[in-house]
PDB file of C-alpha atoms and ligand atoms in Angstrom:
ATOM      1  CA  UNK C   1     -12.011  40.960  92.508  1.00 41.00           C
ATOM      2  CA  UNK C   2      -9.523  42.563  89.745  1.00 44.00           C
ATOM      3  CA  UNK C   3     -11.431  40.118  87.623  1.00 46.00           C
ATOM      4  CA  UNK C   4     -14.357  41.524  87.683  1.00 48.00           C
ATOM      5  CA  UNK C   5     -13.117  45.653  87.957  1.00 48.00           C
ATOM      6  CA  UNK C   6     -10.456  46.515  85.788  1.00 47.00           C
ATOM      7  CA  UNK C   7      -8.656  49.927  85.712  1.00 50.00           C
ATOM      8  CA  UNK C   8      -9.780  52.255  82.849  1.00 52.00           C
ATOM      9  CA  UNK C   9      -6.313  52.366  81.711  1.00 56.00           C
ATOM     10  CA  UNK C  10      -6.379  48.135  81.397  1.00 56.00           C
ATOM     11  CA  UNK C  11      -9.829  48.029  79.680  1.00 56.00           C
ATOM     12  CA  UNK C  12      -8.246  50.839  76.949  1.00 58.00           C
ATOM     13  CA  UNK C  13      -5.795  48.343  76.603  1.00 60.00           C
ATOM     14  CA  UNK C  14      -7.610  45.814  75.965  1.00 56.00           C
ATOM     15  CA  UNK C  15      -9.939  47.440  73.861  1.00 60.00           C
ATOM     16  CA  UNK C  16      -6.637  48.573  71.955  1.00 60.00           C
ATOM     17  CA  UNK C  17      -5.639  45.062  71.473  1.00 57.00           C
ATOM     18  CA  UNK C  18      -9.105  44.248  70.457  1.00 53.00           C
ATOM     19  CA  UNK C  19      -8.876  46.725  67.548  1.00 58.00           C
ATOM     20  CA  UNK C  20      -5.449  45.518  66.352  1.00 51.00           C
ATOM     21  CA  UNK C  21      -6.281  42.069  66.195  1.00 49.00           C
ATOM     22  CA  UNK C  22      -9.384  42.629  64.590  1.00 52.00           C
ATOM     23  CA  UNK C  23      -7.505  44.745  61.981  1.00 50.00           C
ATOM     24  CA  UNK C  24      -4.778  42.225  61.863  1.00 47.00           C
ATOM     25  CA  UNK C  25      -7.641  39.815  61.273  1.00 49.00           C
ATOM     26  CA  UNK C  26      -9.204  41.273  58.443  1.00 46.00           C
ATOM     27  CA  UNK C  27      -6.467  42.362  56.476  1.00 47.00           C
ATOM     28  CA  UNK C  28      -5.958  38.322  56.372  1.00 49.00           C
ATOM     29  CA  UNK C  29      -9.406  37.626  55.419  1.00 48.00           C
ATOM     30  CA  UNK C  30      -8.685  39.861  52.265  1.00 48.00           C
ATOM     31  CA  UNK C  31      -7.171  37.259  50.272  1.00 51.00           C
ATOM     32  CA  UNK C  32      -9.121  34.713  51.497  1.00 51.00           C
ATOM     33  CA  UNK C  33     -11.739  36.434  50.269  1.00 52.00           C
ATOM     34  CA  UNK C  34     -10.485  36.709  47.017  1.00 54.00           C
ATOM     35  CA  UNK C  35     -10.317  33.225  46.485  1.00 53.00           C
ATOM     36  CA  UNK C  36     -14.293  31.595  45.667  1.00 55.00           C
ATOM     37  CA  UNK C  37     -13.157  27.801  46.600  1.00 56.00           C
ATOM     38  CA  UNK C  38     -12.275  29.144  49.848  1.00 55.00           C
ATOM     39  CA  UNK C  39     -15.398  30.850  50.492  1.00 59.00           C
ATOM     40  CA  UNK C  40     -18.012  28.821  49.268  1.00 59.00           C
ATOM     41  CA  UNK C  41     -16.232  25.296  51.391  1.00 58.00           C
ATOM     42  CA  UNK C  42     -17.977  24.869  54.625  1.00 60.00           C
ATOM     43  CA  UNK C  43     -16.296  25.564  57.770  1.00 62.00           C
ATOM     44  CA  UNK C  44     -15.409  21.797  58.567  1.00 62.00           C
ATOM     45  CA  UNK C  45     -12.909  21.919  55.296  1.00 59.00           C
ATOM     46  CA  UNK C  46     -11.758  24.803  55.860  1.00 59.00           C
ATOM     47  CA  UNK C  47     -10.528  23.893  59.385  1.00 60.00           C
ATOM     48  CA  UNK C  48      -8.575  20.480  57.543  1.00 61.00           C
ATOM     49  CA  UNK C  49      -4.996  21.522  57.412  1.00 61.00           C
ATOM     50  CA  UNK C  50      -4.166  19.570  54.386  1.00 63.00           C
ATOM     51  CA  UNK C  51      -6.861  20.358  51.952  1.00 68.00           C
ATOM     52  CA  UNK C  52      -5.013  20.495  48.936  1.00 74.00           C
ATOM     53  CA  UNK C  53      -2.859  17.287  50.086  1.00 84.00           C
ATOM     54  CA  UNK C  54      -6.267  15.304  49.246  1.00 88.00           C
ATOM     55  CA  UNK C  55      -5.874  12.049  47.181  1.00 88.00           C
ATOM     56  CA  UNK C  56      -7.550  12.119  43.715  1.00 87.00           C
ATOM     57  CA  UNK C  57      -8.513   9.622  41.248  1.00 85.00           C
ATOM     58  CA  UNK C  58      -6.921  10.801  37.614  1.00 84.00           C
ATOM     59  CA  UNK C  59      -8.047   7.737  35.730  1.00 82.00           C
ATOM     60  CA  UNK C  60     -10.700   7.400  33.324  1.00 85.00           C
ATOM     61  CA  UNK C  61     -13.764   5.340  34.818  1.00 89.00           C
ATOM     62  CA  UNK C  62     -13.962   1.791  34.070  1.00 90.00           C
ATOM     63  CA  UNK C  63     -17.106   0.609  32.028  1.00 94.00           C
ATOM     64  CA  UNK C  64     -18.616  -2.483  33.703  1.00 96.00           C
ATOM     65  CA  UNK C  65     -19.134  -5.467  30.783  1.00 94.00           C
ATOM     66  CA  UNK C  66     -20.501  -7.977  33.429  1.00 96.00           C
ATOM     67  CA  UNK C  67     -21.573  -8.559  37.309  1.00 96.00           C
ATOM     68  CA  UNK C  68     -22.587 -12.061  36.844  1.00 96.00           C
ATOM     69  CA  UNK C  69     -21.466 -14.148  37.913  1.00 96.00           C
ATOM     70  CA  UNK C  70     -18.609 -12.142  38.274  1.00 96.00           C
ATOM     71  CA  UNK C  71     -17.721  -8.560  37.988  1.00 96.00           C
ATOM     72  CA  UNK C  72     -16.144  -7.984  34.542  1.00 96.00           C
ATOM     73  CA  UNK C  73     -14.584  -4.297  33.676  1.00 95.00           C
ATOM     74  CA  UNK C  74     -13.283  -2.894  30.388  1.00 92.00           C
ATOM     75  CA  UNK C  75      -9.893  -1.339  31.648  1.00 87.00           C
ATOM     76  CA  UNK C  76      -7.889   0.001  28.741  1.00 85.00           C
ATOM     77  CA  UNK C  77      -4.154  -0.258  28.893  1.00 84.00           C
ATOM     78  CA  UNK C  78      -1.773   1.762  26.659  1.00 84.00           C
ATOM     79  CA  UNK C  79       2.234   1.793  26.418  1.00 88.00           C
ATOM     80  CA  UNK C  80       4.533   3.640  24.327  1.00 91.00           C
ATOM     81  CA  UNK C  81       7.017   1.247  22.783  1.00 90.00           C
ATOM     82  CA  UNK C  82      10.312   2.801  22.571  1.00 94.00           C
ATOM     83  CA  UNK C  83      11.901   0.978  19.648  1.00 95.00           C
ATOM     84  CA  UNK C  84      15.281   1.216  17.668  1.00 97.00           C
ATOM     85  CA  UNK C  85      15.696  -0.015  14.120  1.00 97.00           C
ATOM     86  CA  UNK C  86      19.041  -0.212  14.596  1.00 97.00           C
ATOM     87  CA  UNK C  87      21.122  -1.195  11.842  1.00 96.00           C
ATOM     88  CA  UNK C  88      18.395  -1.492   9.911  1.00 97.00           C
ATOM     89  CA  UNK C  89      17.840   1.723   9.917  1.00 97.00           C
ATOM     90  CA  UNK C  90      18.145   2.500   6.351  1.00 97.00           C
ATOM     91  CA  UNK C  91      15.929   0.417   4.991  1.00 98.00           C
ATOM     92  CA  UNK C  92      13.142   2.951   6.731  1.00 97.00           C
ATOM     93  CA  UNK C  93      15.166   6.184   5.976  1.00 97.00           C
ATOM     94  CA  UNK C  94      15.085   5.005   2.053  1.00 98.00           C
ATOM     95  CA  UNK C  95      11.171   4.395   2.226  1.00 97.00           C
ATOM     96  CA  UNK C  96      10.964   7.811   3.626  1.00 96.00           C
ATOM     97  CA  UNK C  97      12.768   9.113   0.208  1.00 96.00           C
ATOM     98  CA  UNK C  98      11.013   6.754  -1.814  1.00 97.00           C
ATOM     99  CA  UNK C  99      13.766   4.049  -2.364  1.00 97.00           C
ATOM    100  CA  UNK C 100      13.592  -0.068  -1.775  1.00 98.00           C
ATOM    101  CA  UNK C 101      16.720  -0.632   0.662  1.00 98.00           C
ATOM    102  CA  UNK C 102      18.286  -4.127  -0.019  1.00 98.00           C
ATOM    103  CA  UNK C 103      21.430  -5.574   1.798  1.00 98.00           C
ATOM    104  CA  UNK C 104      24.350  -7.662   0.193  1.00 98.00           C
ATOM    105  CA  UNK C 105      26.546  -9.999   1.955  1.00 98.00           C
ATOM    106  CA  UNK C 106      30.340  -8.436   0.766  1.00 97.00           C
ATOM    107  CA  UNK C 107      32.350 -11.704   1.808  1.00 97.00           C
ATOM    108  CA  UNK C 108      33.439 -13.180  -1.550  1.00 97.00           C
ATOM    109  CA  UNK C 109      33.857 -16.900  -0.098  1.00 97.00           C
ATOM    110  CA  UNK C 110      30.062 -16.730   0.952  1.00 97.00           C
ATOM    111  CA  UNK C 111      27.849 -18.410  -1.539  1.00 96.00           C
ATOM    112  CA  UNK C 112      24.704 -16.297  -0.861  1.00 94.00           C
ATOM    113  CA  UNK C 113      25.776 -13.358  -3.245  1.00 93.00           C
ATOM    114  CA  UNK C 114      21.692 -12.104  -3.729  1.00 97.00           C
ATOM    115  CA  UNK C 115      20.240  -9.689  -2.135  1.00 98.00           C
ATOM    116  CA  UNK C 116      18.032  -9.416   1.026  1.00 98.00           C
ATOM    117  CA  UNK C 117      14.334  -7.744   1.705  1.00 97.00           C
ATOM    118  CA  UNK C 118      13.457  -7.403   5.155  1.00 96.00           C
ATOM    119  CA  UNK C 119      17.363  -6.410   5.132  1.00 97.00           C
ATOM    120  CA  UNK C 120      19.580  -7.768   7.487  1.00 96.00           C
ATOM    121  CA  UNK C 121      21.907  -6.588   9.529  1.00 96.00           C
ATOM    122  CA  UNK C 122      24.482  -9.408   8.949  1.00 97.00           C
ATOM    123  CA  UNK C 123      24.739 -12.401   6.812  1.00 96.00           C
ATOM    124  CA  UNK C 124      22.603 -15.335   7.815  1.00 94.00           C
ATOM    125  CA  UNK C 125      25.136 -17.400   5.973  1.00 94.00           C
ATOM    126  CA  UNK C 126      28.597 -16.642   7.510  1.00 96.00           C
ATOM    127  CA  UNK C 127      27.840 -13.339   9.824  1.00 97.00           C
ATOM    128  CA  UNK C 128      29.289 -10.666   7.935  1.00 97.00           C
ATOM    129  CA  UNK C 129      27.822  -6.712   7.939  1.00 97.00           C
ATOM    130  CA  UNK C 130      25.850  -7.039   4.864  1.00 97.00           C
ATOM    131  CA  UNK C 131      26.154  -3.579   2.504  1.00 98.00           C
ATOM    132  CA  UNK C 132      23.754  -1.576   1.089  1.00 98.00           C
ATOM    133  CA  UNK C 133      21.840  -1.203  -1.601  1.00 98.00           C
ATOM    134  CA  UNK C 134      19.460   0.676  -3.224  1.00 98.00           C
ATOM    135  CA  UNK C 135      16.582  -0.924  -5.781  1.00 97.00           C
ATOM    136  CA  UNK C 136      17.081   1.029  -8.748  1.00 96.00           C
ATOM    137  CA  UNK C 137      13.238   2.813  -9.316  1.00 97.00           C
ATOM    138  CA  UNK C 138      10.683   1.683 -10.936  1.00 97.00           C
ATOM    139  CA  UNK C 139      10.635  -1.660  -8.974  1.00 98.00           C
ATOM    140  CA  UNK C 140       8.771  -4.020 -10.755  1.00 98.00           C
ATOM    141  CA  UNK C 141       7.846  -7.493  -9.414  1.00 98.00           C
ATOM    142  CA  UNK C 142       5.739 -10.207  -9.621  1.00 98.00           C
ATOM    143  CA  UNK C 143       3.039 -11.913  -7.092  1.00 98.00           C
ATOM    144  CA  UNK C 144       4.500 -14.973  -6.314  1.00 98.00           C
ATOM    145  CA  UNK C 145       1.515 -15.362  -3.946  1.00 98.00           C
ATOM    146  CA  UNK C 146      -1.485 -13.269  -1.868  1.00 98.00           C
ATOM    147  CA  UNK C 147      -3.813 -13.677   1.053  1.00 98.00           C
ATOM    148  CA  UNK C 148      -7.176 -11.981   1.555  1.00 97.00           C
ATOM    149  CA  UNK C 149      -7.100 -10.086   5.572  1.00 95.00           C
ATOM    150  CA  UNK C 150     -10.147  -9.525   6.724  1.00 93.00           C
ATOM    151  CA  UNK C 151      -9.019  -9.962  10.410  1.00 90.00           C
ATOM    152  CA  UNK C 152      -5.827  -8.176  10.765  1.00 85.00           C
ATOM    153  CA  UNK C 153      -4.000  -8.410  14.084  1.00 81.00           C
ATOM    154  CA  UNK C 154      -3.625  -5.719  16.577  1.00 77.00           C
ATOM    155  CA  UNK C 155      -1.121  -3.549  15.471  1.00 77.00           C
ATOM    156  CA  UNK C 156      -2.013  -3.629  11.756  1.00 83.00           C
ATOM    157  CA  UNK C 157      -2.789   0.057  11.109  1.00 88.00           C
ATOM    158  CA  UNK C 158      -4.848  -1.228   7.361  1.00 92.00           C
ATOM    159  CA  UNK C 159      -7.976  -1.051   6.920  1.00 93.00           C
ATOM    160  CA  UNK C 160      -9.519  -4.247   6.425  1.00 92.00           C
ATOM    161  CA  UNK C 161     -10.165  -6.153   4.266  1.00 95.00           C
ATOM    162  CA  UNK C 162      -6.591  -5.810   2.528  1.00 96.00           C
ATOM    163  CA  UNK C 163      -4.357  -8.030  -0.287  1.00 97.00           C
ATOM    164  CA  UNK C 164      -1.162  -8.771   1.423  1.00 97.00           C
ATOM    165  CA  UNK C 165       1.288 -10.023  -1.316  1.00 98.00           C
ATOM    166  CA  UNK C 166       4.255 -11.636  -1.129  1.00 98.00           C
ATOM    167  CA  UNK C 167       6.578 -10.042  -4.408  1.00 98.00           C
ATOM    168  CA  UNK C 168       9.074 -12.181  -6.271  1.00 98.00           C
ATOM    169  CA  UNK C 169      11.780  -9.566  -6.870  1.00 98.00           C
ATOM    170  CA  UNK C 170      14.904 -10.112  -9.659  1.00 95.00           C
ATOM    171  CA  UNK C 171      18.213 -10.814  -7.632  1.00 96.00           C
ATOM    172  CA  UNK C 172      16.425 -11.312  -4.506  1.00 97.00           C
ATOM    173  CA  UNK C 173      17.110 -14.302  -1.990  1.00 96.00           C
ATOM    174  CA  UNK C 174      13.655 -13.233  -0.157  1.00 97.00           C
ATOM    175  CA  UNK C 175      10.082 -12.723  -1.271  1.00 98.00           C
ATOM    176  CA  UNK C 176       9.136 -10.038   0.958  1.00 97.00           C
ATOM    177  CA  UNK C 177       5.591  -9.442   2.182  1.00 96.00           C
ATOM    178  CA  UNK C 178       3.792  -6.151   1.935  1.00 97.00           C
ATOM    179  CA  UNK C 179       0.019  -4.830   0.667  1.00 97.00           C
ATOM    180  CA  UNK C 180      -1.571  -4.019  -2.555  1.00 98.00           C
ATOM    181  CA  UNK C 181      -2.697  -0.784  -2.538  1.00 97.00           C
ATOM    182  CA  UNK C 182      -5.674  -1.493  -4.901  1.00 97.00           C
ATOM    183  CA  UNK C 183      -7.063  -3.976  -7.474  1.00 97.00           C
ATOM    184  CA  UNK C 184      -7.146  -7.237  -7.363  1.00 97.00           C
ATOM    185  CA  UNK C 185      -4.274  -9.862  -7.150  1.00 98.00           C
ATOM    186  CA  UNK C 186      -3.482 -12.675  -8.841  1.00 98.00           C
ATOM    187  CA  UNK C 187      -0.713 -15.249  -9.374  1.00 98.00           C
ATOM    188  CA  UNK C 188       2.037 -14.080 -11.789  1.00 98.00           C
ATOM    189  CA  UNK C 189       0.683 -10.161 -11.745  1.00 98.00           C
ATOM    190  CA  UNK C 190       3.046  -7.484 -12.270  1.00 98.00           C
ATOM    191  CA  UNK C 191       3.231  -5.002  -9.737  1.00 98.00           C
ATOM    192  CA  UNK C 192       5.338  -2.019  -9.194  1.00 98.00           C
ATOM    193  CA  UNK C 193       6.413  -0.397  -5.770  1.00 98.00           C
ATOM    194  CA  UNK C 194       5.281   2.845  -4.327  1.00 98.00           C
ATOM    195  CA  UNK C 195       6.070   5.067  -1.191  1.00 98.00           C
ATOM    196  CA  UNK C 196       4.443   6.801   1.250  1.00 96.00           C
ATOM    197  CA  UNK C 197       7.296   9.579   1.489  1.00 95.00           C
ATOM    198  CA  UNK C 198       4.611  12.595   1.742  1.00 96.00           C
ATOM    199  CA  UNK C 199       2.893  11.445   4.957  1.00 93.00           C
ATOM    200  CA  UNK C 200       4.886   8.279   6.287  1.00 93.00           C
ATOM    201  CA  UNK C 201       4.149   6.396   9.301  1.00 93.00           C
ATOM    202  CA  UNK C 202       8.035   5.576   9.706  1.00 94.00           C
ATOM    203  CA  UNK C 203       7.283   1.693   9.494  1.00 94.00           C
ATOM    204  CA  UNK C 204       7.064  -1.068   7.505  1.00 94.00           C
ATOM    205  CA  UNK C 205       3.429   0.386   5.826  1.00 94.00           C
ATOM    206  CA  UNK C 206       5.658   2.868   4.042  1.00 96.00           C
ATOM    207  CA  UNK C 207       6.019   0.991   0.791  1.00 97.00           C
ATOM    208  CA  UNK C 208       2.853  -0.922  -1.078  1.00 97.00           C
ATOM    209  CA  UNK C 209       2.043  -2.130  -4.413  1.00 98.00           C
ATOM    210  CA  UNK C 210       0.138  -1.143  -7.240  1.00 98.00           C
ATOM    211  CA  UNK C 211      -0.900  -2.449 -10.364  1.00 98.00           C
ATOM    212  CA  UNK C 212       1.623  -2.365 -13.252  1.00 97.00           C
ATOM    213  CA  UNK C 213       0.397  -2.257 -16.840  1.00 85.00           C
ATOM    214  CA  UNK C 214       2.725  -2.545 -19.458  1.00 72.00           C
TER     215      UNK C 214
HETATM  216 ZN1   ZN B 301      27.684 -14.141   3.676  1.00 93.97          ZN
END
């Protein structure tokens, strides 16, 4: 029976209460409001707890090559290869500044006494640190042999088709590999070295050869 008649002062209460909450409840709609994502997502989302705990896919979309008879994708892969030069570091720091980087073994009871390009660290001979030494500039060599690339291997930032030559070099135990620049190679050309010290690509691709005309 209380139920269904309530004293005045009760229903003023709970008209009271009414009021608060609904105040209470749209002062916290304000923000809400504020917000468009929240407003335009149905009801049924908005009721999820853990909206913004939703698993996404941050990849880039696969293209498909084949389906028969098997499903073939193109999925590119890319790493970054952390890698040290080491001791041979100043081979690259000298193509930076324009300068051929040699090393010497210093033992004098080793018989190898020339020098080395690709450098090495120590002698192949009996171990020892090998030394430094710069190429005194102009370096002038001569193609001891070339190759035509049309089909350079991954990793070869040249465009193709390039002359790699391989440079006899005075006092050198090597014949070190690189690319000429332009021109055409032949057996016995002179060629001189040059250096990609205004934009270098801190590798290998830093020093090249071009045609040297006496
Ligand atoms: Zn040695």
């Amino acid at each position: 029976m209380a139920k269904k008649k309530a004293p005045i002062k009760k229903k003023k209460e709970a008209r009271d209460k009414a009021q608060a909450l609904k105040k209470v409840q749209t002062k916290k709609t304000v923000p809400i409001k504020k917000e468009p994502m929240k407003k335009k997502a149905p009801i049924k989302k908005k009721a999820e707890p853990k909206e913004k705990a939703q698993i996404k896919f941050i990849g880039q979309v696969t293209k498909i090559r084949q389906t028969e008879p098997a499903t073939v994708i193109e999925w590119p892969r890319a790493i970054t290869h952390i890698h040290t030069y080491g001791m041979l570091s100043p081979f690259f720091k000298g193509l930076r500044e324009g300068r051929l980087m040699a090393t010497r073994c210093p033992n004098v009871k080793c018989s190898e006494k020339r020098l080395w390009i690709p450098p090495r660290a120590h002698c192949p001979d009996c171990h020892a640190e090998m030394v430094w030494e710069a190429l005194s500039n102009p370096v002038i060599g001569k193609i001891h042999t070339f190759t035509e690339v049309v089909y350079a291997g991954t990793g070869i930032e040249l465009s193709t088709p390039y002359w790699q030559v391989d440079v006899e070099l005075p006092g050198l135990a090597t014949i070190p590999k690189s690319y000429l620049l332009y021109g055409k190679p032949y057996i016995g050309m002179k060629v001189k070295a040059e250096f990609r010290t205004k934009t270098p690509t801190h590798t290998v691709l830093d020093y090249y050869w071009v045609p040297y005309e006496q």
